[in-house]
Tab-separated table of C-alpha atoms in Angstrom:
chain	number	residue	atom	x	y	z
A	1	MET	CA	12.084	23.002	20.544
A	2	LEU	CA	12.264	19.671	22.371
A	3	LYS	CA	14.019	19.904	25.548
A	4	THR	CA	16.515	17.495	27.148
A	5	ARG	CA	14.891	15.447	29.856
A	6	ILE	CA	16.317	14.848	33.419
A	7	ILE	CA	14.768	11.864	35.012
A	8	PRO	CA	15.570	10.876	38.546
A	9	CYS	CA	15.342	7.142	39.105
A	10	LEU	CA	14.241	5.412	42.286
A	11	ASP	CA	15.416	2.152	43.222
A	12	VAL	CA	12.347	0.421	44.904
A	13	ALA	CA	12.277	-3.009	46.831
A	14	ASP	CA	9.166	-4.111	48.562
A	15	GLY	CA	7.663	-0.827	48.201
A	16	ARG	CA	10.242	1.083	49.733
A	17	VAL	CA	12.908	3.308	48.382
A	18	VAL	CA	16.277	1.800	48.568
A	19	LYS	CA	18.823	4.552	49.626
A	20	GLY	CA	16.364	6.905	51.111
A	21	VAL	CA	15.701	10.218	49.193
A	22	ASN	CA	17.642	12.962	51.296
A	23	PHE	CA	15.182	15.931	51.000
A	24	VAL	CA	14.559	17.752	54.166
A	25	ASP	CA	10.957	18.308	53.717
A	26	LEU	CA	9.876	14.787	53.163
A	27	VAL	CA	7.809	13.178	55.770
A	28	ASP	CA	8.673	9.522	54.872
A	29	ALA	CA	11.669	9.724	52.669
A	30	GLY	CA	11.410	5.852	52.206
A	31	ASP	CA	7.856	6.254	50.681
A	32	PRO	CA	8.351	6.257	46.596
A	33	VAL	CA	5.097	8.206	46.464
A	34	GLU	CA	6.351	11.235	48.715
A	35	ALA	CA	9.698	11.076	46.824
A	36	ALA	CA	7.914	11.163	43.294
A	37	LYS	CA	5.770	13.983	44.452
A	38	ALA	CA	8.905	15.928	45.613
A	39	TYR	CA	10.702	15.486	42.114
A	40	ASP	CA	7.394	16.319	40.328
A	41	ALA	CA	7.221	19.633	42.236
A	42	ALA	CA	11.067	20.110	41.767
A	43	GLY	CA	10.733	20.169	38.058
A	44	ALA	CA	11.899	16.500	37.074
A	45	ASP	CA	10.933	15.850	33.566
A	46	GLU	CA	9.876	12.148	33.810
A	47	LEU	CA	10.277	9.748	36.689
A	48	CYS	CA	11.506	6.120	36.522
A	49	PHE	CA	10.775	3.386	39.409
A	50	LEU	CA	13.045	0.188	39.136
A	51	ASP	CA	11.843	-2.793	41.108
A	52	ILE	CA	15.177	-4.111	42.059
A	53	HIS	CA	13.794	-7.262	43.688
A	54	ALA	CA	10.959	-7.850	41.415
A	55	THR	CA	9.558	-11.193	42.302
A	56	HIS	CA	6.071	-12.564	41.562
A	57	GLU	CA	4.818	-12.145	45.221
A	58	ASN	CA	5.577	-8.552	45.382
A	59	ARG	CA	4.102	-7.412	42.221
A	60	GLY	CA	1.028	-6.155	43.860
A	61	THR	CA	2.855	-3.777	45.957
A	62	MET	CA	4.438	-2.229	42.754
A	63	TYR	CA	0.933	-1.994	41.109
A	64	ASP	CA	-0.328	0.100	44.393
A	65	LEU	CA	2.740	2.241	44.302
A	66	VAL	CA	2.396	2.963	40.618
A	67	GLN	CA	-1.435	3.816	41.141
A	68	ARG	CA	-0.754	6.062	44.099
A	69	THR	CA	2.078	7.861	42.228
A	70	ALA	CA	-0.082	8.469	39.169
A	71	GLU	CA	-2.923	9.869	41.058
A	72	GLN	CA	-0.521	12.653	42.388
A	73	CYS	CA	2.044	13.344	39.611
A	74	TYR	CA	1.454	14.779	36.385
A	75	ILE	CA	4.567	13.969	34.598
A	76	PRO	CA	5.390	10.653	32.860
A	77	LEU	CA	6.499	7.489	34.906
A	78	THR	CA	8.362	4.730	33.432
A	79	VAL	CA	8.400	1.281	35.415
A	80	GLY	CA	10.943	-1.448	35.276
A	81	GLY	CA	12.246	-4.541	36.921
A	82	GLY	CA	10.876	-7.975	36.645
A	83	VAL	CA	8.757	-7.151	33.575
A	84	ARG	CA	8.528	-10.320	31.685
A	85	THR	CA	5.490	-10.672	29.624
A	86	ARG	CA	2.873	-8.537	27.658
A	87	GLU	CA	0.374	-9.210	30.590
A	88	ASP	CA	2.955	-7.558	32.853
A	89	VAL	CA	3.159	-4.413	30.675
A	90	ARG	CA	-0.591	-4.322	30.601
A	91	ALA	CA	-1.183	-4.485	34.350
A	92	LEU	CA	1.570	-1.662	34.841
A	93	LEU	CA	0.051	0.599	32.279
A	94	LEU	CA	-3.567	-0.139	33.896
A	95	ALA	CA	-2.139	0.787	37.405
A	96	GLY	CA	-0.861	4.225	35.753
A	97	ALA	CA	2.587	3.898	34.382
A	98	ASP	CA	3.202	5.709	31.031
A	99	LYS	CA	6.078	3.446	29.918
A	100	VAL	CA	7.103	-0.030	30.833
A	101	SER	CA	10.708	-1.219	30.636
A	102	PHE	CA	12.091	-4.684	29.624
A	103	ASN	CA	15.475	-5.740	30.572
A	104	SER	CA	16.481	-9.545	31.011
A	105	ALA	CA	13.281	-10.807	29.488
A	106	ALA	CA	14.184	-8.730	26.139
A	107	VAL	CA	17.550	-10.433	26.024
A	108	ALA	CA	16.185	-13.852	26.631
A	109	ASN	CA	13.544	-13.178	24.045
A	110	PRO	CA	13.502	-10.058	21.842
A	111	ASP	CA	10.011	-10.889	20.354
A	112	VAL	CA	8.536	-10.194	23.891
A	113	VAL	CA	9.423	-6.469	22.892
A	114	ALA	CA	7.445	-6.791	19.694
A	115	GLU	CA	4.466	-8.381	21.162
A	116	ALA	CA	4.270	-5.552	23.511
A	117	ALA	CA	4.895	-2.794	21.088
A	118	ASP	CA	2.482	-4.272	18.562
A	119	HIS	CA	-0.116	-4.186	21.348
A	120	PHE	CA	0.227	-1.102	23.308
A	121	GLY	CA	2.372	1.122	20.755
A	122	SER	CA	5.996	1.755	20.768
A	123	GLN	CA	5.715	4.841	22.568
A	124	CYS	CA	5.204	3.072	25.885
A	125	ILE	CA	7.876	0.283	25.471
A	126	VAL	CA	11.302	0.921	26.742
A	127	CYS	CA	14.281	-1.401	26.555
A	128	ALA	CA	16.795	-1.114	29.406
A	129	ILE	CA	20.295	-2.268	28.363
A	130	ASP	CA	22.947	-2.936	30.997
A	131	ALA	CA	26.446	-2.868	29.101
A	132	LYS	CA	29.809	-3.564	29.974
A	133	THR	CA	32.942	-2.730	27.810
A	134	ILE	CA	34.513	-5.979	26.486
A	135	GLU	CA	37.111	-4.634	23.897
A	136	THR	CA	39.071	-1.254	24.064
A	137	ASP	CA	41.463	0.099	21.693
A	138	ASP	CA	45.094	0.974	22.427
A	139	ASN	CA	44.283	3.853	24.452
A	140	GLY	CA	41.996	1.812	26.780
A	141	VAL	CA	38.841	3.593	24.995
A	142	GLY	CA	35.932	1.169	24.785
A	143	THR	CA	35.079	0.046	21.184
A	144	ARG	CA	32.832	-2.985	21.913
A	145	TRP	CA	30.162	-3.668	24.631
A	146	GLY	CA	28.582	-6.674	26.125
A	147	ILE	CA	24.992	-7.022	27.372
A	148	PHE	CA	24.772	-8.086	31.032
A	149	THR	CA	21.545	-9.149	32.663
A	150	HIS	CA	20.050	-9.865	36.189
A	151	GLY	CA	21.140	-6.425	37.471
A	152	GLY	CA	24.550	-6.752	35.904
A	153	ARG	CA	25.514	-9.908	37.362
A	154	LYS	CA	25.549	-12.050	34.211
A	155	ALA	CA	26.915	-11.903	30.792
A	156	ALA	CA	24.338	-12.494	28.058
A	157	LEU	CA	25.696	-15.032	25.505
A	158	ASP	CA	24.293	-15.839	22.097
A	159	ALA	CA	23.585	-19.390	20.883
A	160	ASP	CA	27.301	-19.956	20.032
A	161	GLY	CA	28.369	-18.790	23.682
A	162	ASN	CA	29.702	-15.451	22.488
A	163	PRO	CA	28.784	-12.090	24.095
A	164	ILE	CA	25.894	-10.412	22.822
A	165	ASP	CA	27.026	-7.057	21.228
A	166	ALA	CA	25.233	-4.036	22.879
A	167	VAL	CA	25.164	-1.873	19.724
A	168	GLU	CA	23.651	-4.946	17.746
A	169	PHE	CA	21.173	-5.687	20.631
A	170	ALA	CA	19.883	-2.150	20.509
A	171	ARG	CA	19.352	-2.217	16.888
A	172	THR	CA	17.360	-5.568	17.170
A	173	VAL	CA	15.075	-4.352	19.985
A	174	VAL	CA	14.478	-0.968	18.147
A	175	ALA	CA	13.644	-3.024	15.033
A	176	LYS	CA	11.144	-5.007	17.287
A	177	GLY	CA	9.316	-1.895	18.343
A	178	ALA	CA	10.988	-0.494	21.491
A	179	GLY	CA	10.422	3.306	21.373
A	180	GLU	CA	13.414	4.237	23.661
A	181	ILE	CA	16.421	2.717	25.086
A	182	LEU	CA	17.585	3.105	28.704
A	183	LEU	CA	21.301	2.562	28.673
A	184	THR	CA	23.276	1.847	31.708
A	185	SER	CA	26.981	1.524	31.696
A	186	MET	CA	27.775	-1.338	34.135
A	187	ASP	CA	31.421	-0.117	34.117
A	188	ARG	CA	30.319	3.343	35.377
A	189	ASP	CA	27.262	2.567	37.574
A	190	GLY	CA	27.930	3.505	41.040
A	191	THR	CA	31.458	5.193	40.317
A	192	ARG	CA	30.286	8.741	40.047
A	193	ALA	CA	33.162	8.971	37.307
A	194	GLY	CA	30.534	10.094	34.574
A	195	PHE	CA	28.667	8.335	31.734
A	196	ASN	CA	30.541	5.771	29.565
A	197	LEU	CA	30.263	8.258	26.630
A	198	PRO	CA	31.896	6.122	23.735
A	199	LEU	CA	29.249	3.533	24.737
A	200	THR	CA	26.295	6.212	24.981
A	201	ARG	CA	27.402	7.824	21.492
A	202	ALA	CA	27.740	4.345	19.807
A	203	ILE	CA	24.215	3.201	20.630
A	204	ALA	CA	22.603	6.711	20.429
A	205	ASP	CA	23.910	6.980	16.748
A	206	ALA	CA	23.028	3.441	15.994
A	207	VAL	CA	19.303	4.026	16.617
A	208	ASP	CA	16.724	6.439	15.680
A	209	VAL	CA	14.741	6.306	18.846
A	210	PRO	CA	15.779	8.263	21.913
A	211	VAL	CA	18.414	7.057	24.276
A	212	ILE	CA	18.479	7.799	28.085
A	213	ALA	CA	22.092	7.660	29.556
A	214	SER	CA	22.430	6.340	32.835
A	215	GLY	CA	25.106	5.036	35.179
A	216	GLY	CA	27.945	7.074	36.965
A	217	VAL	CA	26.855	10.617	37.262
A	218	GLY	CA	28.838	12.554	39.761
A	219	THR	CA	28.708	16.058	38.613
A	220	LEU	CA	26.608	18.367	36.425
A	221	GLN	CA	28.998	18.396	33.921
A	222	HIS	CA	28.636	14.609	33.397
A	223	LEU	CA	25.078	15.450	32.877
A	224	VAL	CA	26.323	17.943	29.981
A	225	GLU	CA	28.657	15.509	28.464
A	226	GLY	CA	25.940	12.774	28.127
A	227	VAL	CA	24.108	15.019	25.674
A	228	THR	CA	26.960	16.779	24.043
A	229	GLU	CA	29.340	14.123	23.557
A	230	GLY	CA	27.174	10.849	24.246
A	231	HIS	CA	24.282	12.173	22.076
A	232	ALA	CA	21.746	11.079	24.721
A	233	SER	CA	18.206	12.475	24.390
A	234	ALA	CA	17.755	12.185	28.212
A	235	VAL	CA	19.840	11.783	31.210
A	236	LEU	CA	18.801	9.640	34.397
A	237	ALA	CA	20.503	10.033	37.726
A	238	ALA	CA	19.808	8.711	41.381
A	239	SER	CA	22.303	9.591	44.040
A	240	ILE	CA	23.297	12.990	42.887
A	241	PHE	CA	19.747	14.172	43.482
A	242	HIS	CA	18.592	11.851	46.284
A	243	PHE	CA	21.326	12.764	48.315
A	244	GLY	CA	20.654	16.345	47.844
A	245	ASP	CA	24.256	17.189	46.092
A	246	PHE	CA	22.311	19.123	43.588
A	247	THR	CA	18.677	19.970	42.883
A	248	ILE	CA	16.774	19.293	39.611
A	249	ARG	CA	16.827	23.073	39.215
A	250	GLU	CA	20.717	23.566	39.510
A	251	ALA	CA	21.131	20.616	37.166
A	252	LYS	CA	18.723	22.183	34.542
A	253	GLU	CA	20.320	25.729	34.577
A	254	TYR	CA	23.620	24.232	34.646
A	255	MET	CA	22.812	22.213	31.358
A	256	ALA	CA	21.007	25.403	29.823
A	257	ALA	CA	24.063	27.568	30.465
A	258	ALA	CA	25.981	24.999	28.483
A	259	GLY	CA	23.708	25.514	25.589
A	260	ILE	CA	21.403	22.514	25.938
A	261	PRO	CA	17.668	23.398	25.558
A	262	MET	CA	16.120	22.632	28.927
A	263	ARG	CA	12.486	23.066	30.365
A	264	LEU	CA	13.112	25.720	33.011
A	265	GLU	CA	9.550	27.019	33.819
A	266	TYR	CA	7.195	24.539	35.836
A	267	ALA	CA	5.353	24.121	38.870
B	1	MET	CA	-22.685	17.634	34.352
B	2	LEU	CA	-20.983	14.402	33.363
B	3	THR	CA	-17.692	13.849	31.446
B	4	ALA	CA	-17.131	10.500	29.909
B	5	ILE	CA	-13.631	9.357	29.134
B	6	ILE	CA	-13.901	6.509	26.532
B	7	ASP	CA	-12.336	3.279	27.459
B	8	TYR	CA	-11.860	1.323	24.186
B	9	GLU	CA	-8.891	-0.547	25.810
B	10	SER	CA	-6.291	1.870	24.513
B	11	GLY	CA	-3.494	2.818	26.852
B	12	ASN	CA	-3.197	4.167	30.279
B	13	LEU	CA	-6.586	5.838	31.325
B	14	HIS	CA	-5.693	5.891	34.980
B	15	SER	CA	-3.728	9.256	34.820
B	16	ALA	CA	-6.183	10.737	32.592
B	17	GLU	CA	-8.962	9.899	34.944
B	18	LYS	CA	-7.181	11.297	37.859
B	19	ALA	CA	-6.195	14.535	36.242
B	20	PHE	CA	-9.758	15.161	34.909
B	21	GLN	CA	-11.222	14.366	38.336
B	22	ARG	CA	-8.859	16.646	40.159
B	23	MET	CA	-9.513	19.475	37.996
B	24	ALA	CA	-13.192	18.738	37.902
B	25	ARG	CA	-13.083	19.273	41.701
B	26	GLU	CA	-11.198	22.522	41.489
B	27	VAL	CA	-13.339	24.276	38.780
B	28	GLY	CA	-16.645	22.647	39.690
B	29	GLY	CA	-16.670	20.399	36.598
B	30	GLY	CA	-19.116	17.774	37.823
B	31	THR	CA	-18.528	14.173	37.590
B	32	VAL	CA	-15.964	12.268	35.482
B	33	VAL	CA	-16.069	8.630	34.778
B	34	VAL	CA	-14.039	6.157	32.595
B	35	THR	CA	-16.598	4.197	30.583
B	36	ALA	CA	-17.127	1.633	27.902
B	37	ASP	CA	-20.783	2.043	28.131
B	38	ALA	CA	-22.189	3.297	24.899
B	39	ASP	CA	-25.239	4.697	26.743
B	40	VAL	CA	-23.089	6.597	29.139
B	41	VAL	CA	-21.211	8.188	26.448
B	42	ALA	CA	-24.575	9.005	24.576
B	43	ARG	CA	-25.810	11.052	27.497
B	44	ALA	CA	-22.548	12.500	28.698
B	45	ASP	CA	-22.250	16.400	28.616
B	46	ARG	CA	-18.734	16.200	27.708
B	47	VAL	CA	-16.612	13.419	25.934
B	48	VAL	CA	-12.896	12.719	26.187
B	49	LEU	CA	-11.336	10.225	23.800
B	50	PRO	CA	-7.723	9.238	24.627
B	51	GLY	CA	-5.733	6.825	22.822
B	52	ASP	CA	-2.151	5.312	22.512
B	53	GLY	CA	-0.584	3.131	19.876
B	54	ALA	CA	-1.201	2.979	16.307
B	55	PHE	CA	-4.052	4.514	14.273
B	56	PRO	CA	-5.397	1.518	12.608
B	57	ALA	CA	-5.417	-0.474	15.970
B	58	CYS	CA	-6.996	2.409	17.665
B	59	SER	CA	-9.528	2.967	15.041
B	60	ALA	CA	-10.500	-0.885	15.000
B	61	ALA	CA	-10.775	-0.863	18.464
B	62	LEU	CA	-13.077	2.064	18.729
B	63	ARG	CA	-15.311	0.704	15.875
B	64	GLY	CA	-15.296	-2.830	17.158
B	65	HIS	CA	-16.797	-1.778	20.513
B	66	SER	CA	-20.447	-2.522	20.394
B	67	GLY	CA	-22.335	0.766	19.970
B	68	LEU	CA	-19.490	2.902	21.475
B	69	PHE	CA	-18.483	4.454	17.843
B	70	ASP	CA	-22.292	5.224	17.205
B	71	ALA	CA	-22.695	6.873	20.809
B	72	LEU	CA	-19.464	8.797	20.219
B	73	VAL	CA	-20.668	10.190	16.814
B	74	GLU	CA	-24.247	10.935	18.435
B	75	ALA	CA	-22.747	12.813	21.169
B	76	VAL	CA	-20.407	14.892	19.304
B	77	GLU	CA	-21.892	15.370	15.723
B	78	THR	CA	-25.400	15.298	16.418
B	79	ARG	CA	-25.639	16.663	20.009
B	80	GLY	CA	-22.650	19.119	19.743
B	81	ARG	CA	-21.213	17.907	23.100
B	82	PRO	CA	-17.767	19.394	23.897
B	83	PHE	CA	-15.101	16.840	22.774
B	84	LEU	CA	-11.380	16.650	23.694
B	85	GLY	CA	-9.204	14.045	21.907
B	86	ILE	CA	-5.797	13.140	23.280
B	87	CYS	CA	-2.882	11.857	21.192
B	88	VAL	CA	-4.154	9.191	18.981
B	89	GLY	CA	-7.728	10.144	20.215
B	90	MET	CA	-6.749	13.556	18.448
B	91	GLN	CA	-5.357	11.949	15.307
B	92	LEU	CA	-8.657	9.879	14.962
B	93	MET	CA	-10.416	13.120	14.301
B	94	ALA	CA	-8.391	13.506	10.966
B	95	THR	CA	-9.974	12.388	7.578
B	96	TRP	CA	-7.155	9.933	6.916
B	97	GLY	CA	-4.628	8.021	9.021
B	98	ARG	CA	-1.449	7.081	6.852
B	99	GLU	CA	0.015	4.934	9.581
B	100	TYR	CA	0.961	1.339	8.004
B	101	GLU	CA	-2.082	1.541	5.800
B	102	ASP	CA	-4.797	4.153	4.716
B	103	THR	CA	-7.370	4.310	7.543
B	104	GLU	CA	-10.376	6.353	7.557
B	105	GLY	CA	-10.786	8.717	10.587
B	106	LEU	CA	-13.930	10.628	12.097
B	107	ASP	CA	-13.379	13.416	9.495
B	108	TRP	CA	-14.253	15.989	12.211
B	109	ILE	CA	-11.277	18.184	11.057
B	110	GLY	CA	-9.912	17.990	7.605
B	111	GLY	CA	-6.482	16.435	7.422
B	112	GLU	CA	-4.215	13.446	7.310
B	113	VAL	CA	-1.986	11.968	9.895
B	114	VAL	CA	1.598	11.313	8.457
B	115	ARG	CA	4.835	10.195	9.826
B	116	ILE	CA	6.931	12.984	11.531
B	117	THR	CA	9.910	13.543	9.160
B	118	PRO	CA	12.196	16.234	10.710
B	119	PHE	CA	14.329	18.256	8.380
B	120	ASP	CA	17.289	17.465	10.892
B	121	PRO	CA	18.211	13.632	10.362
B	122	ALA	CA	19.784	13.831	13.828
B	123	LEU	CA	16.269	14.253	15.321
B	124	LYS	CA	14.832	11.196	16.757
B	125	VAL	CA	11.507	9.723	15.934
B	126	PRO	CA	9.259	9.301	18.289
B	127	HIS	CA	9.070	12.957	19.018
B	128	MET	CA	9.195	12.310	22.883
B	129	GLY	CA	9.514	14.877	25.662
B	130	TRP	CA	8.709	18.476	26.454
B	131	ASN	CA	8.369	20.955	23.665
B	132	ASP	CA	7.208	24.776	23.931
B	133	LEU	CA	3.745	25.512	22.307
B	134	VAL	CA	3.366	28.237	19.508
B	135	ILE	CA	-0.134	29.219	19.948
B	136	ASP	CA	-1.797	29.805	16.384
B	137	HIS	CA	-5.218	30.974	17.175
B	138	PRO	CA	-6.588	31.962	20.711
B	139	HIS	CA	-9.302	29.638	22.098
B	140	PRO	CA	-11.445	29.670	25.342
B	141	VAL	CA	-9.758	26.183	26.337
B	142	LEU	CA	-6.337	27.906	25.994
B	143	ASP	CA	-7.231	30.607	28.235
B	144	GLY	CA	-3.950	31.331	30.394
B	145	ILE	CA	-1.862	29.138	28.323
B	146	GLU	CA	0.638	31.036	26.247
B	147	THR	CA	3.175	30.506	23.546
B	148	GLY	CA	6.500	29.152	25.184
B	149	ASP	CA	4.616	26.959	27.877
B	150	HIS	CA	5.665	23.309	27.613
B	151	ALA	CA	3.640	20.050	27.092
B	152	TYR	CA	4.497	16.531	26.882
B	153	PHE	CA	4.543	14.759	23.665
B	154	VAL	CA	5.148	11.199	22.585
B	155	HIS	CA	4.426	10.243	19.320
B	156	SER	CA	5.956	9.053	15.852
B	157	TYR	CA	2.969	10.539	13.490
B	158	GLN	CA	1.452	13.769	13.383
B	159	MET	CA	-1.566	15.549	11.895
B	160	ARG	CA	-1.434	17.716	8.955
B	161	VAL	CA	-4.359	19.988	9.007
B	162	THR	CA	-5.938	21.205	5.515
B	163	ASN	CA	-7.575	24.506	6.990
B	164	PRO	CA	-5.037	26.333	8.984
B	165	ASP	CA	-7.696	28.066	11.015
B	166	GLU	CA	-8.333	24.737	12.687
B	167	ARG	CA	-4.605	24.281	13.916
B	168	LEU	CA	-4.625	25.985	17.110
B	169	ALA	CA	-0.959	25.348	18.081
B	170	HIS	CA	2.146	23.752	17.020
B	171	VAL	CA	5.572	23.074	18.163
B	172	ASP	CA	8.891	22.951	16.242
B	173	TYR	CA	10.531	19.607	16.010
B	174	GLY	CA	12.718	20.111	12.646
B	175	GLY	CA	9.701	21.605	11.181
B	176	GLU	CA	6.158	22.307	12.550
B	177	VAL	CA	4.332	19.660	14.223
B	178	THR	CA	0.480	20.196	15.117
B	179	ALA	CA	-0.141	20.257	18.770
B	180	ILE	CA	-3.725	21.450	19.137
B	181	ILE	CA	-6.613	21.410	16.761
B	182	GLY	CA	-10.194	22.652	16.978
B	183	ARG	CA	-13.369	23.234	15.239
B	184	GLY	CA	-16.700	24.295	16.819
B	185	THR	CA	-17.183	21.954	19.871
B	186	MET	CA	-14.399	19.753	18.802
B	187	LEU	CA	-10.901	19.989	20.290
B	188	GLY	CA	-7.882	17.740	20.142
B	189	THR	CA	-4.269	17.767	21.802
B	190	GLN	CA	-1.362	15.909	20.239
B	191	PHE	CA	0.352	16.058	23.686
B	192	HIS	CA	-0.726	14.488	26.931
B	193	PRO	CA	-2.378	17.137	29.171
B	194	GLU	CA	-2.609	14.803	32.007
B	195	LYS	CA	1.270	14.368	31.858
B	196	SER	CA	2.108	18.127	31.163
B	197	GLN	CA	1.890	19.559	34.813
B	198	GLN	CA	0.292	22.893	35.270
B	199	THR	CA	-0.208	23.579	31.504
B	200	GLY	CA	-2.022	20.473	30.953
B	201	LEU	CA	-4.118	20.737	34.223
B	202	ARG	CA	-5.024	24.324	33.104
B	203	LEU	CA	-6.170	23.156	29.792
B	204	ILE	CA	-8.296	20.178	31.333
B	205	GLY	CA	-9.850	22.729	33.889
B	206	ASN	CA	-10.723	24.950	30.976
B	207	PHE	CA	-12.173	22.393	28.953
B	208	LEU	CA	-14.430	21.212	31.772
B	209	ARG	CA	-15.637	24.795	32.035
B	210	TRP	CA	-15.985	25.199	28.206
B	211	ARG	CA	-19.632	26.200	27.085
B	212	PRO	CA	-19.258	26.578	23.225
């Protein structure tokens, strides 16, 4: 049986982890490679590096990091942030990334997803979607979500100046060949209030590729809800693991106890 | 002892290279090189064929590299060098690929590569993530790997093997999905051993020591 994945995400800027990883046994908590090794040993199912200040000048730093990580970690690595072209995808795959994530560039031009997927295969093309609630029902429950780009600062608009619908956009990029959706709720990101479950479920049910839920995890029960109520195939979290609130093992055992199939043996 | 990982510009070879080199050091498995050089492949003691992407594109890329395809066939078919196909590299061992169009494979293991169609429509395709192996037939390269061990998969197509004796392991994903195939000196894994932590590293180490 396929297991639900837990994916710790490291925000990286200029080759360093932003918000250091708070593991006691790390020599250099700011070194993404050290943190990645620790998560590999701890039983993470995949890793994600997000280059939060991706600029042309610092790409070389990211390639070097990815290369050094791939030499020491034997679990899949997804890299995102500032990926604009098919050539960017190729450079990251050659450095050792297993999957590469488009975000703003896919909103500006969804065909870039098709170009990359046709060339490298859908299995390595992720589309990151940052979504924010734009309509709610009478109970305040979200019913429609818009796309945001540039780290959630900019609302994406279509040619007529209307918000781009997140569910429609997810369908579009999957039709173009995205093999996975990394969905972040801008309403919840950083709040520790739990995933935006109506959003997660709306997108997971709309596409036939796996959806990774992201944004808002504060407790282990939130991880469970992302799967059982949000229908996500994987859950991504940063702070709860980086700050040592919970270990990967605790998270997996909690989810397994809730009846979710998890990979518990590893080393 | 030289192991050649064939580079025909399909996918991420860095992880595979590093995993094979690490295990070669651990088990005394000789030298591991990533190469697009037909001469190196032809004289290699072991050959690894990775592959990511679509079956027709991978097949065309392999056949399109000058001399590489012939060198692979010579090393594996004629000289009987131990061979390991990974992911689409495994699928290329089949008689036919049915992805997008009908494409001839190497026909080293009888069967065809077809889209995964889980019984449960809620199951997503691609089949992506960690799944637990069910060993169908023991094999020296599976030494120390047991039913229940997890491996990392990412694929939308799978191989249906004609002769059940040649399917060495499978996983359950709304029906049985082929995980490992083998015949004689040839072996293939649908999953990525270089991304499957200890289970994958063990398989790689076993392959590098294998003397069929």
